Amino acid sequence: MDFIRRACISIWAKKGKSFLMLILLFVLCSLVFAGFAIQSATRASEDIARKKLGGDVTLTLDMDKLMKKMEESNGNLGEVPPPNP
């Protein structure tokens, strides 16, 4: 109990420093909690956007366009164009 009594005496003797440390602790805790809140809000908005737009996106190569392009270029394969989204 002597530790607690000496801690209280020290806090009472150094009021300004103790008050500043308390404010600093409060600000740091607030920033940490704000970070957690932003992270959870971001996840929630991702889920909402995914539900609104549809959960799955499938990219496929349009074979008709590829065949027409090959016919236009006289059958040269060359590079296959990237699929259009």
Short mmCIF file of C-alpha atoms in Angstrom, two decimals:
data_model
loop_
_atom_site.label_atom_id
_atom_site.label_comp_id
_atom_site.label_asym_id
_atom_site.label_seq_id
_atom_site.Cartn_x
_atom_site.Cartn_y
_atom_site.Cartn_z
CA MET A 1 0.00 0.00 0.00
CA ASP A 2 2.99 2.25 0.44
CA PHE A 3 3.45 2.30 -3.37
CA ILE A 4 -0.10 3.55 -3.91
CA ARG A 5 0.29 6.24 -1.23
CA ARG A 6 3.60 7.44 -2.72
CA ALA A 7 2.07 7.43 -6.24
CA CYS A 8 -0.83 9.59 -5.05
CA ILE A 9 1.56 12.00 -3.34
CA SER A 10 3.67 12.22 -6.52
CA ILE A 11 0.62 12.85 -8.69
CA TRP A 12 -0.63 15.52 -6.29
CA ALA A 13 2.79 17.20 -6.18
CA LYS A 14 3.19 17.25 -9.98
CA LYS A 15 -0.29 18.30 -11.04
CA GLY A 16 0.71 19.91 -14.36
CA LYS A 17 2.81 16.98 -15.56
CA SER A 18 0.17 14.47 -14.47
CA PHE A 19 -2.56 16.43 -16.26
CA LEU A 20 -0.53 16.58 -19.48
CA MET A 21 0.20 12.86 -19.31
CA LEU A 22 -3.49 12.14 -18.78
CA ILE A 23 -4.40 14.26 -21.82
CA LEU A 24 -1.71 12.52 -23.90
CA LEU A 25 -3.02 9.11 -22.86
CA PHE A 26 -6.57 10.17 -23.75
CA VAL A 27 -5.49 11.45 -27.19
CA LEU A 28 -3.55 8.27 -27.99
CA CYS A 29 -6.45 6.05 -26.96
CA SER A 30 -8.84 8.16 -29.02
CA LEU A 31 -6.61 7.82 -32.10
CA VAL A 32 -6.39 4.05 -31.69
CA PHE A 33 -10.16 3.73 -31.33
CA ALA A 34 -10.70 6.03 -34.32
CA GLY A 35 -8.42 3.78 -36.37
CA PHE A 36 -10.47 0.73 -35.40
CA ALA A 37 -13.68 2.59 -36.26
CA ILE A 38 -12.34 3.61 -39.68
CA GLN A 39 -11.22 0.05 -40.37
CA SER A 40 -14.60 -1.44 -39.51
CA ALA A 41 -16.43 1.25 -41.51
CA THR A 42 -14.24 0.49 -44.52
CA ARG A 43 -15.03 -3.20 -44.30
CA ALA A 44 -18.74 -2.47 -43.97
CA SER A 45 -18.72 -0.15 -46.99
CA GLU A 46 -16.84 -2.78 -49.03
CA ASP A 47 -19.51 -5.34 -48.19
CA ILE A 48 -22.32 -2.92 -49.07
CA ALA A 49 -20.67 -1.99 -52.38
CA ARG A 50 -20.09 -5.65 -53.19
CA LYS A 51 -23.75 -6.47 -52.49
CA LYS A 52 -24.99 -3.53 -54.59
CA LEU A 53 -22.77 -4.25 -57.58
CA GLY A 54 -22.99 -8.00 -57.44
CA GLY A 55 -20.56 -10.22 -55.64
CA ASP A 56 -18.91 -11.97 -58.54
CA VAL A 57 -17.26 -10.60 -61.63
CA THR A 58 -16.18 -12.94 -64.40
CA LEU A 59 -13.83 -11.87 -67.16
CA THR A 60 -13.92 -13.85 -70.39
CA LEU A 61 -12.18 -13.48 -73.70
CA ASP A 62 -14.54 -12.60 -76.55
CA MET A 63 -13.64 -15.27 -79.11
CA ASP A 64 -15.73 -13.67 -81.88
CA LYS A 65 -13.74 -10.44 -81.72
CA LEU A 66 -10.50 -12.41 -81.58
CA MET A 67 -11.42 -14.40 -84.70
CA LYS A 68 -12.39 -11.22 -86.60
CA LYS A 69 -9.12 -9.60 -85.62
CA MET A 70 -7.19 -12.63 -86.82
CA GLU A 71 -9.07 -12.57 -90.16
CA GLU A 72 -8.31 -8.86 -90.57
CA SER A 73 -4.62 -9.43 -89.92
CA ASN A 74 -4.49 -12.30 -92.47
CA GLY A 75 -4.26 -15.07 -89.92
CA ASN A 76 -1.19 -13.81 -88.05
CA LEU A 77 -1.47 -14.83 -84.44
CA GLY A 78 0.90 -12.25 -82.98
CA GLU A 79 -0.10 -11.28 -79.46
CA VAL A 80 -3.49 -12.04 -78.05
CA PRO A 81 -5.13 -8.78 -76.98
CA PRO A 82 -6.02 -8.45 -73.30
CA PRO A 83 -9.70 -9.03 -72.50
CA ASN A 84 -11.89 -5.95 -72.24
CA PRO A 85 -13.59 -5.52 -68.86
#
